[in-house]
Amino acid sequence: MSMKTNEKHHGDGQPPSLAAASLASASSLVLLQLFSRVFTFVLNQALVRLVTPQVFGTASIQFELLLSTILFLSREGVRNALLRNSTQSSTKPKETNLADNVALLPVLLGIPVTVTTAYIYLYSSSAATSSQAHFHLSAVIYALAAFCELLSEPLYIKAQNELRFDIRVKTEGTAVLMKTVITFLALVLTSAEWALVAFAAGQAAYGLTMLGGFLKAYRFKADYIPKKVSVKIHDNTEIQYFDTELLNLSAAMTVQSVVKHFLTEGDKFLVSRLSPLADQGGYAVASNYGSLIARIIFQPIEETSRLFFSKTLSATASNSQESLQIVSNVLMVLLLLFTHLFLILVTFAPPYLSLALNLVLPPRYLQTSAPAILRTYVYYIPTMAFNGILEAFFTSAATPKDLRVQSHWLLLFSLSFVGTAVLLARGLGLGDTGLVWANVGNLWLRAFYAWTFARQFFKERGAGELVRWRKAVPPFKVLVVFAASAAVTRLSEITIGSGPLTLRGQALHVFVGAGCVLGCVAACFVCERKTFQQVISILRRR
């Protein structure tokens, strides 16, 4: 497999279409996530009515955790390292082959990781979980589905480095469609006894479709055997299989991913061990609904930003003032946008969440932990956004030494997360919501660490003034308007809640909220018009 690209380069070493391609990627991935998440949301609305909370919790918490663990540990480090690969533009076959061999590591790592992870999960499952019908068969199918997806990883990396985002959008869109249709049909056409197998069949369809889609895009030209490369070192010819620099960076990122995965999925780890199956189902429903915004918007932005930062900072002139200016502009604009999102959620979500929950949650889930968890997601969602973009920059700019230092801090953060989670969930009696609050604190710690790194990164290159927290905060007048809107909407909620709940009262409450939203938008437009004009100007120039 070759990772060459036909793009021509500017004198500064950057592809002229990199920013444009990144923006196209962001919009395409947002549309992909919008399609897949809306489609999945509609399916989940049907699934939560077809299966019990116990089955939904097992599939959406435990099996998804098994799947993500296999994928994350096998591919995350290699994927991030290869985004910074400068040999994608190389015309030397030897350099290309060494980099391509590194792209095969997720498949090679995937075999032992899949077997070990599946064995540990099956061995450690509780009696209540493993006693469900066809549990072991379903878990094995999930593990095999994960490995099928790993088989497509070398081609995925090839498409990313060639900036062929259309392949991913088309393939993932088809895979999501196949997964949802197969899961729904299997649940409808079979008895309740086969519910877990239905979820597993849907995941298997996703993995096979991903593999088939990438193979078809590259005309089934996939070689999973590493190539020998003869390299001359001090007049001696040696046989190598991997690019040493990329291999070391991949190893550092893979080791770090173990701790990072636990921090990212720590709430699911604890929920799967501490909570009854019914509450796991409620947690899964709340997580699916609460993270819709994160998955539709934040995930594509994070992935695209990581690609953009990696390619820009790995260019030959990565220390030039122009490159630093471009990267800092993108970083600070995204942080400013996420600050606005935080203000919108904190201002409007709490007073209107009760109305929304009665519309989207089935009655049986109103008695689980789902409503309380969704209330905490008001603060969890923007925290994920801030952490995601800051860690995307860290991953793109960090050296292996920086990664090792961060791993030590992540280990400390993980220990504090576990202690805080147990204290909040059990000691203070907050239950599953305590796990989410612990995750919020953990993500803020990680975000602060990445922000400190970014500040130091620019300061060392004589551009410390480009990254300041004031650039990520709206003007004071905008903050005042949001604060006033928060007071008005909460007063409206209290007024409506003091008497019998009527349709007219609910409509008036929504009308008040709509008016406040318009007021906040108007304040942003008036007070921040120049800022957004500058952003549009930057994007048009690039």
XYZ file of C-alpha atoms in Angstrom:
542
model
C 0.000 0.000 0.000
C 1.326 3.387 -0.883
C 0.564 6.575 0.969
C 1.688 8.914 -1.782
C -0.341 11.911 -2.757
C -0.235 13.950 -5.939
C -0.572 17.312 -4.185
C 1.918 20.021 -4.967
C 3.453 21.961 -2.132
C 4.024 25.607 -1.398
C 7.468 26.860 -0.598
C 6.584 26.659 3.112
C 6.123 22.917 2.811
C 2.346 22.879 3.258
C -0.115 21.479 0.750
C -1.971 24.430 -0.755
C -5.292 22.664 -0.292
C -4.709 21.406 3.241
C -6.965 23.904 5.001
C -9.592 23.611 2.269
C -9.444 19.833 2.441
C -9.688 19.948 6.232
C -12.745 22.195 6.067
C -14.300 19.910 3.462
C -13.516 16.990 5.723
C -15.155 18.707 8.704
C -18.342 19.479 6.792
C -18.478 15.978 5.294
C -17.913 14.317 8.650
C -20.526 16.538 10.317
C -23.038 15.491 7.659
C -21.987 11.866 8.123
C -22.402 12.092 11.889
C -25.691 13.949 11.495
C -27.029 11.219 9.235
C -25.719 8.352 11.341
C -26.725 9.807 14.727
C -30.197 10.906 13.654
C -30.717 7.520 12.061
C -29.383 5.812 15.193
C -31.515 8.070 17.409
C -34.664 7.056 15.554
C -33.625 3.399 15.777
C -32.903 3.693 19.514
C -36.334 5.164 20.050
C -37.670 1.918 18.623
C -35.112 -0.361 20.303
C -35.735 0.922 23.832
C -39.359 -0.060 23.330
C -38.506 -3.501 21.942
C -35.979 -4.677 24.550
C -35.646 -4.531 28.310
C -33.292 -2.053 30.036
C -31.138 -5.070 31.023
C -30.548 -6.112 27.400
C -30.056 -2.534 26.215
C -27.578 -1.896 29.026
C -25.567 -5.030 28.219
C -25.363 -4.193 24.510
C -24.855 -0.443 24.768
C -22.569 -0.350 27.807
C -20.726 -3.650 28.150
C -20.502 -4.852 24.553
C -19.734 -1.341 23.268
C -17.010 -1.095 25.916
C -15.547 -4.420 24.733
C -15.618 -3.149 21.146
C -14.074 0.249 21.888
C -11.343 -1.287 24.058
C -10.192 -3.590 21.251
C -10.263 -0.814 18.652
C -8.721 1.886 20.822
C -5.798 -0.160 22.107
C -5.029 -1.643 18.690
C -5.182 1.396 16.434
C -5.321 4.737 18.259
C -1.585 5.213 18.777
C -0.650 4.154 15.246
C -3.412 6.240 13.679
C -2.339 9.440 15.460
C 1.350 8.850 14.734
C 0.781 8.337 11.015
C -1.169 11.591 10.754
C 2.188 13.255 11.366
C 3.889 11.144 8.701
C 5.885 13.309 6.306
C 6.734 10.398 3.977
C 3.265 10.534 2.464
C 4.715 12.934 -0.097
C 7.928 10.984 -0.530
C 8.867 9.617 -3.945
C 11.185 7.030 -2.397
C 9.587 3.552 -2.344
C 11.716 2.466 0.632
C 10.451 5.279 2.844
C 6.899 4.644 1.723
C 7.138 0.893 2.412
C 8.534 1.474 5.908
C 5.622 3.800 6.720
C 3.099 1.402 5.162
C 4.420 -1.404 7.370
C 3.666 0.741 10.427
C 0.088 1.095 9.129
C -0.227 -2.704 9.377
C 0.424 -2.677 13.130
C -3.264 -2.269 14.119
C -3.989 -5.587 12.379
C -0.987 -7.319 13.940
C -1.755 -5.879 17.386
C -5.440 -6.590 16.931
C -5.042 -10.372 17.083
C -3.644 -10.622 20.648
C -5.644 -7.606 21.862
C -8.930 -9.066 20.590
C -8.321 -12.504 22.108
C -7.066 -11.161 25.441
C -9.752 -8.508 25.869
C -12.587 -10.894 24.988
C -11.254 -13.548 27.374
C -10.896 -11.087 30.271
C -14.378 -9.706 29.688
C -16.056 -13.112 29.508
C -14.131 -14.378 32.534
C -14.916 -11.322 34.685
C -18.590 -10.840 33.785
C -21.032 -11.052 36.665
C -23.465 -13.936 37.010
C -26.439 -11.656 36.285
C -24.851 -10.534 33.025
C -23.495 -13.866 31.771
C -26.731 -15.709 32.556
C -28.576 -13.847 29.800
C -29.528 -15.899 26.758
C -26.720 -16.320 24.185
C -24.485 -13.891 26.083
C -21.193 -15.648 25.274
C -22.039 -16.034 21.583
C -22.938 -12.334 21.331
C -19.711 -11.222 23.038
C -17.607 -13.348 20.666
C -19.408 -11.871 17.636
C -18.685 -8.350 18.940
C -14.996 -9.206 19.296
C -14.840 -10.635 15.765
C -16.660 -7.553 14.449
C -13.985 -5.369 16.039
C -11.233 -7.358 14.320
C -13.022 -7.060 10.956
C -12.976 -3.298 11.421
C -9.260 -3.424 12.254
C -8.592 -5.172 8.938
C -9.748 -1.999 7.185
C -7.427 0.255 9.256
C -4.408 0.242 6.845
C -6.676 1.398 4.031
C -8.340 3.930 6.324
C -4.927 5.435 7.118
C -4.059 5.455 3.412
C -7.271 7.341 2.594
C -6.688 9.870 5.395
C -3.129 10.629 4.283
C -4.312 11.014 0.704
C -7.062 13.390 1.936
C -9.693 11.147 0.322
C -12.392 11.813 2.888
C -15.150 10.810 0.476
C -14.164 7.151 0.911
C -14.640 7.278 4.659
C -17.913 9.224 4.482
C -19.428 6.830 1.960
C -18.187 3.681 3.708
C -19.126 4.697 7.247
C -22.518 5.958 6.119
C -23.276 2.624 4.466
C -21.969 0.719 7.497
C -24.208 2.661 9.896
C -27.191 2.008 7.655
C -26.437 -1.723 7.538
C -25.927 -1.908 11.302
C -29.198 -0.211 12.151
C -31.279 -2.141 9.605
C -29.827 -5.540 10.558
C -30.250 -4.871 14.300
C -33.850 -3.718 13.909
C -34.866 -6.576 11.606
C -33.207 -9.174 13.825
C -35.071 -7.875 16.885
C -38.398 -7.741 15.090
C -38.122 -11.134 13.362
C -36.759 -13.151 16.297
C -37.881 -13.796 19.849
C -36.707 -11.861 22.912
C -34.274 -14.700 23.644
C -32.104 -13.610 20.694
C -32.029 -9.883 21.550
C -28.308 -9.789 22.390
C -27.448 -11.712 19.219
C -29.464 -9.157 17.230
C -27.245 -6.344 18.520
C -24.152 -8.443 17.782
C -25.353 -9.179 14.239
C -25.773 -5.455 13.625
C -22.215 -4.769 14.799
C -20.872 -7.598 12.638
C -22.643 -6.054 9.645
C -20.949 -2.729 10.455
C -17.461 -4.274 10.648
C -17.865 -6.269 7.440
C -19.276 -3.263 5.571
C -16.352 -1.100 6.689
C -13.865 -3.706 5.483
C -15.698 -4.288 2.214
C -16.101 -0.561 1.533
C -12.410 0.268 1.893
C -11.358 -2.820 -0.073
C -13.705 -1.859 -2.890
C -12.426 1.748 -2.905
C -8.867 0.481 -3.417
C -9.876 -2.291 -5.822
C -9.193 -5.021 -3.268
C -5.467 -4.206 -3.259
C -4.545 -4.807 0.360
C -1.342 -6.470 1.487
C -1.227 -7.491 5.154
C 2.341 -8.854 5.033
C 5.082 -6.347 6.017
C 7.638 -5.740 3.263
C 11.373 -6.152 3.797
C 13.353 -3.006 3.107
C 17.144 -2.928 2.631
C 18.627 0.153 4.289
C 22.256 1.274 4.299
C 23.547 2.309 7.741
C 27.228 3.309 7.975
C 28.013 1.465 4.718
C 26.294 -1.672 6.057
C 23.120 -3.019 4.505
C 20.449 -3.956 7.039
C 16.942 -5.324 6.712
C 14.230 -3.137 8.257
C 10.479 -3.461 8.417
C 9.403 -0.216 10.084
C 10.270 3.473 10.010
C 12.094 3.857 13.341
C 10.826 7.357 14.127
C 7.211 6.474 13.343
C 7.489 3.203 15.233
C 8.780 4.927 18.367
C 6.068 7.575 18.165
C 3.409 4.886 17.612
C 4.704 2.911 20.600
C 4.638 6.001 22.839
C 1.099 6.880 21.750
C -0.107 3.292 22.099
C 1.214 2.998 25.651
C -0.422 6.310 26.473
C -3.700 5.158 24.923
C -4.118 2.502 27.614
C -4.456 5.153 30.323
C -6.340 7.555 28.061
C -8.857 4.869 27.149
C -9.604 4.189 30.793
C -10.088 7.905 31.395
C -12.316 8.254 28.321
C -14.439 5.203 29.073
C -13.949 5.199 32.843
C -17.597 5.910 33.571
C -18.664 2.878 31.523
C -16.079 0.694 33.278
C -17.484 1.678 36.657
C -21.130 1.550 35.590
C -20.646 -1.975 34.238
C -19.213 -3.048 37.616
C -21.149 -0.973 40.143
C -24.658 -0.583 38.715
C -27.505 -3.084 38.249
C -28.300 -4.068 34.660
C -31.499 -1.993 34.614
C -29.585 1.156 35.597
C -26.965 0.312 32.984
C -29.772 0.468 30.451
C -30.825 3.879 31.766
C -27.227 5.068 31.652
C -26.902 3.831 28.060
C -30.045 5.674 26.972
C -28.907 8.869 28.674
C -25.429 8.551 27.160
C -26.804 7.991 23.658
C -29.154 10.946 23.841
C -26.820 13.237 25.781
C -23.870 12.727 23.467
C -25.748 13.365 20.215
C -24.327 16.881 19.908
C -20.851 15.662 20.827
C -20.857 12.941 18.189
C -22.516 14.949 15.434
C -20.391 18.097 15.759
C -17.467 17.701 18.174
C -16.110 14.375 16.980
C -15.742 15.488 13.319
C -14.229 18.811 14.398
C -11.770 17.045 16.705
C -10.696 14.553 14.039
C -10.355 17.211 11.360
C -8.452 19.551 13.677
C -6.045 16.772 14.616
C -5.391 16.162 10.913
C -4.955 19.879 10.201
C -2.684 20.517 13.191
C -0.612 17.405 12.474
C -0.022 18.217 8.818
C 0.648 21.917 9.431
C 3.032 21.377 12.347
C 4.865 18.500 10.652
C 5.680 20.617 7.598
C 9.247 21.786 7.088
C 8.405 25.339 8.139
C 6.320 24.364 11.162
C 8.104 26.914 13.340
C 7.452 29.836 10.994
C 5.310 32.684 12.281
C 2.846 32.087 9.458
C 2.273 28.461 10.449
C 1.968 29.364 14.136
C -0.495 32.143 13.292
C -2.665 29.784 11.247
C -2.709 27.057 13.896
C -3.390 29.493 16.749
C -6.244 31.123 14.806
C -7.969 27.780 14.286
C -7.399 26.704 17.888
C -8.687 29.918 19.483
C -11.691 30.218 17.153
C -12.801 26.695 18.033
C -12.375 27.351 21.746
C -14.438 30.544 21.387
C -17.202 28.633 19.595
C -17.219 25.980 22.323
C -17.487 28.702 24.965
C -20.653 29.919 23.243
C -21.991 26.381 23.240
C -21.280 26.103 26.964
C -23.199 29.322 27.587
C -26.150 28.151 25.496
C -26.408 24.794 27.259
C -26.022 26.150 30.784
C -28.499 28.937 30.074
C -31.289 27.050 28.317
C -30.973 23.301 28.939
C -31.848 23.076 32.687
C -35.171 24.989 32.479
C -36.383 22.951 29.488
C -34.943 19.509 30.124
C -38.003 18.202 31.972
C -40.239 18.911 28.975
C -37.787 17.197 26.612
C -37.403 14.098 28.790
C -41.150 13.420 28.781
C -41.059 13.490 24.980
C -38.029 11.300 24.224
C -37.798 8.827 27.119
C -40.118 5.799 27.307
C -42.022 5.586 30.621
C -39.993 2.567 31.836
C -36.752 4.570 31.542
C -38.111 7.512 33.540
C -37.733 5.275 36.592
C -34.043 4.595 35.902
C -31.018 6.866 36.314
C -31.483 8.279 32.785
C -33.217 11.610 33.697
C -30.665 12.521 36.379
C -27.743 11.623 34.091
C -29.089 13.742 31.232
C -29.166 16.752 33.564
C -25.449 16.346 34.237
C -24.748 16.108 30.490
C -25.512 19.820 30.272
C -22.034 20.341 31.747
C -20.427 17.176 30.408
C -20.998 17.965 26.710
C -19.103 21.291 26.527
C -16.368 19.836 28.728
C -15.856 17.078 26.143
C -15.639 19.747 23.440
C -12.929 21.774 25.192
C -10.916 18.692 26.086
C -11.247 17.195 22.615
C -9.844 20.162 20.690
C -7.043 20.829 23.199
C -5.944 17.191 23.222
C -6.124 17.173 19.416
C -3.532 19.958 19.430
C -1.429 18.177 22.055
C -1.410 14.930 20.063
C -0.396 16.816 16.920
C 2.469 18.789 18.488
C 3.832 16.577 21.282
C 7.183 14.813 21.084
C 7.652 11.263 22.450
C 9.087 12.863 25.600
C 5.989 15.052 25.985
C 3.810 11.961 25.592
C 5.702 10.101 28.317
C 5.347 13.031 30.707
C 1.638 13.315 29.932
C 1.199 9.580 30.543
C 2.387 10.053 34.131
C -0.105 12.852 34.645
C -2.884 10.815 33.009
C -2.149 7.991 35.442
C -2.527 10.447 38.313
C -5.750 11.784 36.788
C -7.111 8.236 36.456
C -6.447 7.496 40.118
C -8.151 10.728 41.162
C -11.064 9.916 38.833
C -11.636 6.501 40.398
C -11.427 7.910 43.920
C -13.776 10.790 43.124
C -16.215 8.553 41.262
C -16.502 6.063 44.124
C -16.842 8.903 46.648
C -19.593 10.643 44.700
C -21.433 7.508 43.578
C -21.300 5.519 46.806
C -20.095 7.843 49.588
C -22.411 10.760 48.773
C -25.140 8.606 47.253
C -25.218 10.299 43.830
C -25.236 6.959 42.019
C -24.526 7.000 38.293
C -24.684 10.801 38.153
C -21.676 10.837 40.463
C -19.711 8.974 37.798
C -20.562 11.629 35.223
C -19.562 14.450 37.577
C -16.262 12.663 38.247
C -15.735 12.441 34.495
C -16.421 16.161 34.123
C -13.706 16.914 36.674
C -11.313 14.491 35.003
C -11.861 16.058 31.559
C -11.249 19.555 32.909
C -7.937 18.398 34.397
C -6.899 16.902 31.053
C -8.018 20.021 29.187
C -6.057 22.270 31.546
C -2.938 20.137 31.048
C -3.271 20.349 27.246
C -3.923 24.108 27.458
C -0.761 24.579 29.543
C 1.190 22.624 26.914
C -0.241 24.775 24.104
C 0.698 27.974 25.921
C 4.244 26.712 26.459
C 4.517 25.470 22.860
C 3.782 28.897 21.390
C 5.772 30.765 24.053
C 8.932 28.758 23.245
C 8.572 29.805 19.616
C 8.201 33.501 20.419
C 4.453 33.546 19.782
C 3.005 33.330 23.267
C 0.638 36.236 22.630
C -1.236 34.167 20.018
C -2.770 31.828 22.598
C -4.532 33.558 25.490
C -7.655 32.553 27.385
C -9.243 35.983 26.821
C -9.494 35.158 23.108
C -11.749 32.198 23.995
C -14.212 34.246 26.072
C -17.030 36.428 24.596
C -17.267 40.129 25.476
C -18.694 41.112 28.860
C -21.926 42.433 27.310
C -22.629 39.028 25.773
C -22.070 37.337 29.131
C -24.555 39.733 30.753
C -27.237 38.911 28.169
C -26.763 35.175 28.737
C -26.946 35.656 32.528
C -30.179 37.667 32.184
C -31.650 34.985 29.894
C -30.767 32.292 32.429
C -32.604 34.201 35.156
C -35.693 34.810 32.978
C -36.027 31.190 31.789
C -35.615 29.805 35.322
C -38.224 32.221 36.633
C -40.520 31.051 33.852
C -39.955 27.419 34.854
C -40.693 28.165 38.514
C -43.877 30.053 37.592
C -45.164 27.206 35.428
C -44.186 24.538 37.948
C -46.024 26.274 40.796
C -49.404 25.335 39.390
C -51.037 22.545 37.343
C -49.016 21.729 34.214
C -51.066 22.811 31.197
C -50.397 22.835 27.468
C -50.828 26.602 27.453
C -48.281 26.994 30.253
C -45.764 24.812 28.447
C -46.246 26.788 25.229
C -45.698 30.067 27.086
C -42.558 28.646 28.700
C -41.180 27.648 25.279
C -42.096 31.074 23.870
C -40.114 32.786 26.648
C -37.110 30.577 25.901
C -37.288 31.292 22.165
C -37.307 35.016 22.860
C -34.269 34.732 25.106
C -32.418 32.675 22.484
C -33.038 35.390 19.896
C -31.782 37.986 22.346
C -28.547 36.035 22.928
C -27.993 35.557 19.197
C -28.552 39.275 18.596
C -26.064 40.171 21.338
C -23.431 37.861 19.804
C -24.020 39.346 16.355
C -23.749 42.949 17.539
C -20.827 42.548 19.953
C -18.780 39.919 18.085
C -19.426 40.741 14.459
C -15.827 41.788 13.813
C -14.491 38.590 15.359
C -16.594 36.365 13.128
C -15.798 38.496 10.063
C -12.106 37.900 10.758
C -12.740 34.165 11.037
C -14.563 34.082 7.702
C -11.763 36.136 6.120
C -9.114 33.706 7.398
C -11.025 30.706 6.064
C -11.515 32.309 2.652
C -7.815 33.143 2.350
C -6.855 29.581 3.166
